[in-house]
PDB file of C-alpha atoms in Angstrom:
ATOM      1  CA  UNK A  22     -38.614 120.329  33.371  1.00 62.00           C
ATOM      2  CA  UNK A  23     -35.618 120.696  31.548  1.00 84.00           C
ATOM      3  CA  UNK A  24     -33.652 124.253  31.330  1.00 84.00           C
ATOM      4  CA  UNK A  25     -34.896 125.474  28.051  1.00 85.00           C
ATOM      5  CA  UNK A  26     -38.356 125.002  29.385  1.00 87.00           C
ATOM      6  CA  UNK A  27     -37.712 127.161  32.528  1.00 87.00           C
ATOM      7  CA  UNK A  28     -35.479 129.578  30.602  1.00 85.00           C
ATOM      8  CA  UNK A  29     -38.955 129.869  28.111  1.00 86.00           C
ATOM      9  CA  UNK A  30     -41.512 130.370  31.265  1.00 87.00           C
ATOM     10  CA  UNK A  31     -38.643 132.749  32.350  1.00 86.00           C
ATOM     11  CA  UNK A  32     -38.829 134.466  29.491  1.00 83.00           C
ATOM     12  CA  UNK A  33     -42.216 134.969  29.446  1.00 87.00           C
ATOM     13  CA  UNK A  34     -42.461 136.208  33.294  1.00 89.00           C
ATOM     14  CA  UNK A  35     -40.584 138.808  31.981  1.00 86.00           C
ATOM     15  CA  UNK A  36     -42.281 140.168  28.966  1.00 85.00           C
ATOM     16  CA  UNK A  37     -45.747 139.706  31.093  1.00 87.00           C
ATOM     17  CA  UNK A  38     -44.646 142.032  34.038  1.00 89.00           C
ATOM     18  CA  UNK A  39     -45.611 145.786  34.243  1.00 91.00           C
ATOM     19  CA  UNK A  40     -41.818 147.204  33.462  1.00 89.00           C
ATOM     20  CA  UNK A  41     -42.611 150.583  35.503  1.00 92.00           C
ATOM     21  CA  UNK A  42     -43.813 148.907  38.631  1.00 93.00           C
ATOM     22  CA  UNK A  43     -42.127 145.717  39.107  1.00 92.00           C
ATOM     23  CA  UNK A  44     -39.518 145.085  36.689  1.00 90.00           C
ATOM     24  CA  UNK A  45     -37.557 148.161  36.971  1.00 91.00           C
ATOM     25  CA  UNK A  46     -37.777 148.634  40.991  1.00 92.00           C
ATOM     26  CA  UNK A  47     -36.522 144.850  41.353  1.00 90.00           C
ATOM     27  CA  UNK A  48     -34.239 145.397  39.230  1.00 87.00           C
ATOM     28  CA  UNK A  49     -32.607 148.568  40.678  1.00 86.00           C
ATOM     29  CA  UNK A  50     -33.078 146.220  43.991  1.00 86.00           C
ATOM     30  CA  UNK A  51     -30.879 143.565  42.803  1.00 83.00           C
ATOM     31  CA  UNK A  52     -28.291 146.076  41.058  1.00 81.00           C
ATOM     32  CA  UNK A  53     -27.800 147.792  44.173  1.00 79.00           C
ATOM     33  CA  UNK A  54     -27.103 144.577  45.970  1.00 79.00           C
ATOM     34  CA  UNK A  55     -24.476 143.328  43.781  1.00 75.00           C
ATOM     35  CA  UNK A  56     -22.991 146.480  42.162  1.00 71.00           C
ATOM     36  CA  UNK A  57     -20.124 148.222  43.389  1.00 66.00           C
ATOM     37  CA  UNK A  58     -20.558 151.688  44.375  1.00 64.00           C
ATOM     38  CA  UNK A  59     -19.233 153.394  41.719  1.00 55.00           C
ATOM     39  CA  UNK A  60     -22.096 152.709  39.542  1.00 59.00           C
ATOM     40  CA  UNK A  61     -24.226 154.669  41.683  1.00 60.00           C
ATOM     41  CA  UNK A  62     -24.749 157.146  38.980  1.00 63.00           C
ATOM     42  CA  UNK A  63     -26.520 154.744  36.779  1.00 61.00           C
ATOM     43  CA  UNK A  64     -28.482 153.226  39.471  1.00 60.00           C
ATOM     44  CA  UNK A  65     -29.934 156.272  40.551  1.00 66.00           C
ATOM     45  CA  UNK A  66     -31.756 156.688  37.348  1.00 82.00           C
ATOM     46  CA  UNK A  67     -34.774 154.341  36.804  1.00 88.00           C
ATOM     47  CA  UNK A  68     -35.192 155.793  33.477  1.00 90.00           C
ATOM     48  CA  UNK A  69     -32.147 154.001  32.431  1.00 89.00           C
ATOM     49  CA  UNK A  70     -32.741 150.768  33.535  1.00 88.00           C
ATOM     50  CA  UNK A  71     -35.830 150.842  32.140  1.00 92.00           C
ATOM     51  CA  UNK A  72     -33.789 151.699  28.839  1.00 91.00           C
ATOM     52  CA  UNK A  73     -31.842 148.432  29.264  1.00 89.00           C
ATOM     53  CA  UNK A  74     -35.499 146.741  29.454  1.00 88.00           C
ATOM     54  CA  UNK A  75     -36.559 147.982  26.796  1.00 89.00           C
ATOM     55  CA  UNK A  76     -33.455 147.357  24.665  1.00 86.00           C
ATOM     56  CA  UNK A  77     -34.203 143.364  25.182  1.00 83.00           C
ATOM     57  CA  UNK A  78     -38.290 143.931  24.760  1.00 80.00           C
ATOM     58  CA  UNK A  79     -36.617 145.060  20.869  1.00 79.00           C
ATOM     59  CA  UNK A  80     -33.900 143.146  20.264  1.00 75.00           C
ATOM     60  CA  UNK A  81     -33.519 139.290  19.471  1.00 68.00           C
ATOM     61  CA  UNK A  82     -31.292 138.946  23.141  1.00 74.00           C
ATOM     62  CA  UNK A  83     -33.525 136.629  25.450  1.00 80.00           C
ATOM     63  CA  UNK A  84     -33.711 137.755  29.110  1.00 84.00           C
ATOM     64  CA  UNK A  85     -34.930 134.802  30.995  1.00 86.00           C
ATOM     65  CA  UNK A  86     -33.694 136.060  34.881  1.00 85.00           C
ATOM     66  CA  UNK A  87     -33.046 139.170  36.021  1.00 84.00           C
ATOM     67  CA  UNK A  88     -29.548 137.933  37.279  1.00 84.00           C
ATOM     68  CA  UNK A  89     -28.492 137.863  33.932  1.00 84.00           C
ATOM     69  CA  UNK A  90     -28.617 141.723  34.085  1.00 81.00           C
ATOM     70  CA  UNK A  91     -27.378 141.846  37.517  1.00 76.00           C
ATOM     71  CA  UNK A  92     -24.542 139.170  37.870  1.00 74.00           C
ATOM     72  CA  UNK A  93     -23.766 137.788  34.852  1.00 74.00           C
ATOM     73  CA  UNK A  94     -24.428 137.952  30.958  1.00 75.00           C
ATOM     74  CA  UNK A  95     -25.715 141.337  30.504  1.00 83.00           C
ATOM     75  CA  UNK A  96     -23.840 143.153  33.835  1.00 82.00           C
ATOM     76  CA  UNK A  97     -21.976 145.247  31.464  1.00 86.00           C
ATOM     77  CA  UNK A  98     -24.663 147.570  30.974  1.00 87.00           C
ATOM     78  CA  UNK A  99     -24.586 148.578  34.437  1.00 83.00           C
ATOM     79  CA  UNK A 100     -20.582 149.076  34.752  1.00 83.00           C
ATOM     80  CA  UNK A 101     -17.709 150.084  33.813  1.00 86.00           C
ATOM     81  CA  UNK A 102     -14.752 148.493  32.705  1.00 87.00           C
ATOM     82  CA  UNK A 103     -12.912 148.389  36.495  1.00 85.00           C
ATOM     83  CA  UNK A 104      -9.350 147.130  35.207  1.00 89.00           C
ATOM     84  CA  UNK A 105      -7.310 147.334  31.419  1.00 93.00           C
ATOM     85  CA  UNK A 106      -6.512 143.556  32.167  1.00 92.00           C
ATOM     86  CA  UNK A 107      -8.679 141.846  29.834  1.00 93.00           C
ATOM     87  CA  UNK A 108      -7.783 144.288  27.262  1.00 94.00           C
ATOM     88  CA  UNK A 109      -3.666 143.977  28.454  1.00 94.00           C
ATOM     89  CA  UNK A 110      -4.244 140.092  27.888  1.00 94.00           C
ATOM     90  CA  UNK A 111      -4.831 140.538  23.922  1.00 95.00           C
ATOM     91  CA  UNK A 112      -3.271 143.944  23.339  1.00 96.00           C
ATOM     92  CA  UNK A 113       0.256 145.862  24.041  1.00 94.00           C
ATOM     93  CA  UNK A 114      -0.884 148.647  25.937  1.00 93.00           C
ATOM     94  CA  UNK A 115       0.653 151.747  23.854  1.00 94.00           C
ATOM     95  CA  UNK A 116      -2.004 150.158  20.768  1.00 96.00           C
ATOM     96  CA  UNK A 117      -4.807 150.172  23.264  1.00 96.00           C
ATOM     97  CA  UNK A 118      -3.881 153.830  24.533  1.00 96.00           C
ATOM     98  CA  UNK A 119      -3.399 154.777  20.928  1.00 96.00           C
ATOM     99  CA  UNK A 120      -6.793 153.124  19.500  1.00 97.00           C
ATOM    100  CA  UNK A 121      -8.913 154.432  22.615  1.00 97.00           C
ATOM    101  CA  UNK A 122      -7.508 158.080  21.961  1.00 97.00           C
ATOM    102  CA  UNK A 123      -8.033 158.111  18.296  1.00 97.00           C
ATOM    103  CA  UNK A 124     -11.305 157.328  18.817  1.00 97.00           C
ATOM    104  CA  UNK A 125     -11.791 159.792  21.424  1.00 97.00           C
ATOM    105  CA  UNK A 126     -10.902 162.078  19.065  1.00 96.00           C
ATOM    106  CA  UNK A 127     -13.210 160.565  15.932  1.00 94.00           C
ATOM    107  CA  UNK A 128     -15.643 163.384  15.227  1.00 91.00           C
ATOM    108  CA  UNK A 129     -17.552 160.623  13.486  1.00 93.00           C
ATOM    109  CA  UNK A 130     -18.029 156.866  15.019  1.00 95.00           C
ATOM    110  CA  UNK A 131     -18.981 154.439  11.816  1.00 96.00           C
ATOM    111  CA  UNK A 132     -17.946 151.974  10.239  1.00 94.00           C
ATOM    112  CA  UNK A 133     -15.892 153.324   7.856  1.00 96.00           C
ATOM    113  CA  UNK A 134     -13.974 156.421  10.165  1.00 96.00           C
ATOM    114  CA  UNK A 135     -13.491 152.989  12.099  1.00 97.00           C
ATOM    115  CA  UNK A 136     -11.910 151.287   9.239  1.00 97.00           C
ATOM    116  CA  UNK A 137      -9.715 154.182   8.093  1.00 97.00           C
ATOM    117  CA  UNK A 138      -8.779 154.635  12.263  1.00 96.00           C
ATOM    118  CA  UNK A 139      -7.151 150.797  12.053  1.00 97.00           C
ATOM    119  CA  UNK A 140      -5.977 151.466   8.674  1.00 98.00           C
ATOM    120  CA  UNK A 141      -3.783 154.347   9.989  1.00 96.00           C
ATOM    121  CA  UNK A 142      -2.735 152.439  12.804  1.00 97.00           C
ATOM    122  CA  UNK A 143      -2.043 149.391  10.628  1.00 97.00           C
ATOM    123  CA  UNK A 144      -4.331 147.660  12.510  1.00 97.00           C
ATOM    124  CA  UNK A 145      -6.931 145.165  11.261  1.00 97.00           C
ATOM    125  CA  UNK A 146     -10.593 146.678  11.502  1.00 97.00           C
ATOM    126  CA  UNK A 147     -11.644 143.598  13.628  1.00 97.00           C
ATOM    127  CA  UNK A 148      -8.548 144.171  16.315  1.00 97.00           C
ATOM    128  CA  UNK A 149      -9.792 147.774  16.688  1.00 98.00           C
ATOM    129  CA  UNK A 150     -13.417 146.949  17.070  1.00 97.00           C
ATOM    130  CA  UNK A 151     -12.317 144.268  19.481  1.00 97.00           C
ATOM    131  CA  UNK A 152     -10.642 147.246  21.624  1.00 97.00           C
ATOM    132  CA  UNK A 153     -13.504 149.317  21.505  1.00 98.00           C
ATOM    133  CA  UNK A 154     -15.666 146.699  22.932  1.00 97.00           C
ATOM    134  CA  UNK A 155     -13.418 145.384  25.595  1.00 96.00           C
ATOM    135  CA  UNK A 156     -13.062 149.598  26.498  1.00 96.00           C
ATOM    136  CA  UNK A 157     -16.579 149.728  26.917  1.00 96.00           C
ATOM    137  CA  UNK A 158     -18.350 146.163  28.290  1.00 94.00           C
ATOM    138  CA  UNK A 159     -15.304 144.360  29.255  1.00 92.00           C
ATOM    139  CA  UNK A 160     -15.916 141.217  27.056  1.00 91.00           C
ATOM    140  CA  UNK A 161     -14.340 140.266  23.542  1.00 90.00           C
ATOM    141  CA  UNK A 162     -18.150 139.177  23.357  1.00 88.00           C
ATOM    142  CA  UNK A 163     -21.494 141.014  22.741  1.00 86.00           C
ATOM    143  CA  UNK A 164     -22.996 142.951  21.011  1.00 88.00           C
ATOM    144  CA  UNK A 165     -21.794 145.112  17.823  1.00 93.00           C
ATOM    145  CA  UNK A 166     -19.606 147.785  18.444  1.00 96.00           C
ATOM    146  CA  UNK A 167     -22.329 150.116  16.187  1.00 96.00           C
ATOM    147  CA  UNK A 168     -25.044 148.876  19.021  1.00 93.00           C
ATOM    148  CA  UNK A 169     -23.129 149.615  21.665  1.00 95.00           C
ATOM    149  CA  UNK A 170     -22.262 153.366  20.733  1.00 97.00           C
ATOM    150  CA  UNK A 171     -25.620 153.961  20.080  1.00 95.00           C
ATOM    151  CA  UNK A 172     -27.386 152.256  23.398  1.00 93.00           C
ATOM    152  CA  UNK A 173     -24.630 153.820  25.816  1.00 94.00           C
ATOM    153  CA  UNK A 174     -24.269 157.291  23.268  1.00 94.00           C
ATOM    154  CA  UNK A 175     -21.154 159.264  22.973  1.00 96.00           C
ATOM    155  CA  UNK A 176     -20.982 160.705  26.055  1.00 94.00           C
ATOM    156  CA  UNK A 177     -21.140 157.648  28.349  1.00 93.00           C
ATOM    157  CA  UNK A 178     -18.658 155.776  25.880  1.00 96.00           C
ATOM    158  CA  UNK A 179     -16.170 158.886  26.364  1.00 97.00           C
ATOM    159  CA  UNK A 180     -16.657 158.055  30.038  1.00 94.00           C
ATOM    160  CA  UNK A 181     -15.779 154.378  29.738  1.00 94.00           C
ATOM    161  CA  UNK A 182     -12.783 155.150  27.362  1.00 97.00           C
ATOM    162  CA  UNK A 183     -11.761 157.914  29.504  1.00 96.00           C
ATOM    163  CA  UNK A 184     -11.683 156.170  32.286  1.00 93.00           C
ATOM    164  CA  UNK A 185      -9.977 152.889  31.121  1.00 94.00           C
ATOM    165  CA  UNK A 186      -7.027 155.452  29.456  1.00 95.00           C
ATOM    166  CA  UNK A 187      -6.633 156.580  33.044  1.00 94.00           C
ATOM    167  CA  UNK A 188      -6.404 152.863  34.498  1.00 93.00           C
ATOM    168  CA  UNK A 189      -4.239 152.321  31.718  1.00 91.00           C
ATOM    169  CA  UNK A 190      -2.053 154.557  32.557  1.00 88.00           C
ATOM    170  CA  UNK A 191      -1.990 153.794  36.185  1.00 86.00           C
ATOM    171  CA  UNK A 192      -0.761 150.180  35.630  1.00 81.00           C
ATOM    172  CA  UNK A 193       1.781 151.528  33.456  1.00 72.00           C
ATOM    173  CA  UNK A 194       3.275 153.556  36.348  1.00 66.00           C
ATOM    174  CA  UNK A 195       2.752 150.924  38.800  1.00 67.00           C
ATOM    175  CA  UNK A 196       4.500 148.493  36.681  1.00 66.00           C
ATOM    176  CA  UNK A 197       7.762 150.780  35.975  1.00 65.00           C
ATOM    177  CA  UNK A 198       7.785 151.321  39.806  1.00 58.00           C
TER     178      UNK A 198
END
């Protein structure tokens, strides 16, 4: 068999199993076996993993192993950025700390109150959106920022930029030290 074929019975595995009784609990299994602590607070909530489930079941992403959700393409939805240094690697950090804060403070996330945010930091639109998404999965690929602020929802996306402003910062004082 070659990989497609395994990735397609894979695939199907998946969509066949009963998402409440097996898919979630091996899931939160296999999460808290490779996850780092601090994403207890999302792994205590099988309502939530069953949200990232059922996020694939409608979308056109194919989920063909559950290790893709637990150690490698789809991860993100299950932590936290855990260091600035991807987003240090493309970006000066005062126009990360900037962006991140400016959107923080974006009554309104679209497309457009993104446009006029790069616009008044003289920023292309694409260099802000890659920003965002770096602050919140870690990865100059994925999905949309748009998605992303409405699967995760304003309150877990202030966490993530929150936090990454505060890592930020910390690097910035351990450099100057």
């Amino acid at each position: 068999l070659d990989q497609l074929v395994l990735d397609a019975y894979g695939h199907k595995a998946i969509q066949s199993a009963d998402v409440d009784n097996e898919l979630v609990p091996e899931v939160m299994r296999r999460l808290q076996r490779f996850l780092p602590e601090g994403a207890a607070e999302l792994l205590a909530d099988p309502s939530y993993v069953k949200k990232v489930l059922d996020l694939f079941d409608r979308t056109d992403r194919k989920l063909s192993y559950l290790e893709q959700l637990t150690e490698c393409d789809f991860k993100y939805y299950f932590l936290r950025p855990s260091s600035p240094a991807k987003l240090l690697a493309h970006f000066e950090a005062d126009v990360v700390s900037n962006v991140l804060r400016s959107v923080i403070d974006c009554t309104e996330w679209s497309l457009d109150s993104l446009r006029n945010l790069a616009a008044g930091h003289g920023m292309k639109y694409a260099a802000v959106l890659q920003i965002i998404r770096l602050a919140l999965i870690d990865s100059r690929n994925g999905p949309p920022v748009m998605e992303l602020f409405q699967f995760f929802g304003k309150d877990e996306c202030l966490k993530r930029f929150s936090e990454l402003l505060v890592k930020l910062e910390q690097c910035e004082v351990s450099a100057a030290a």
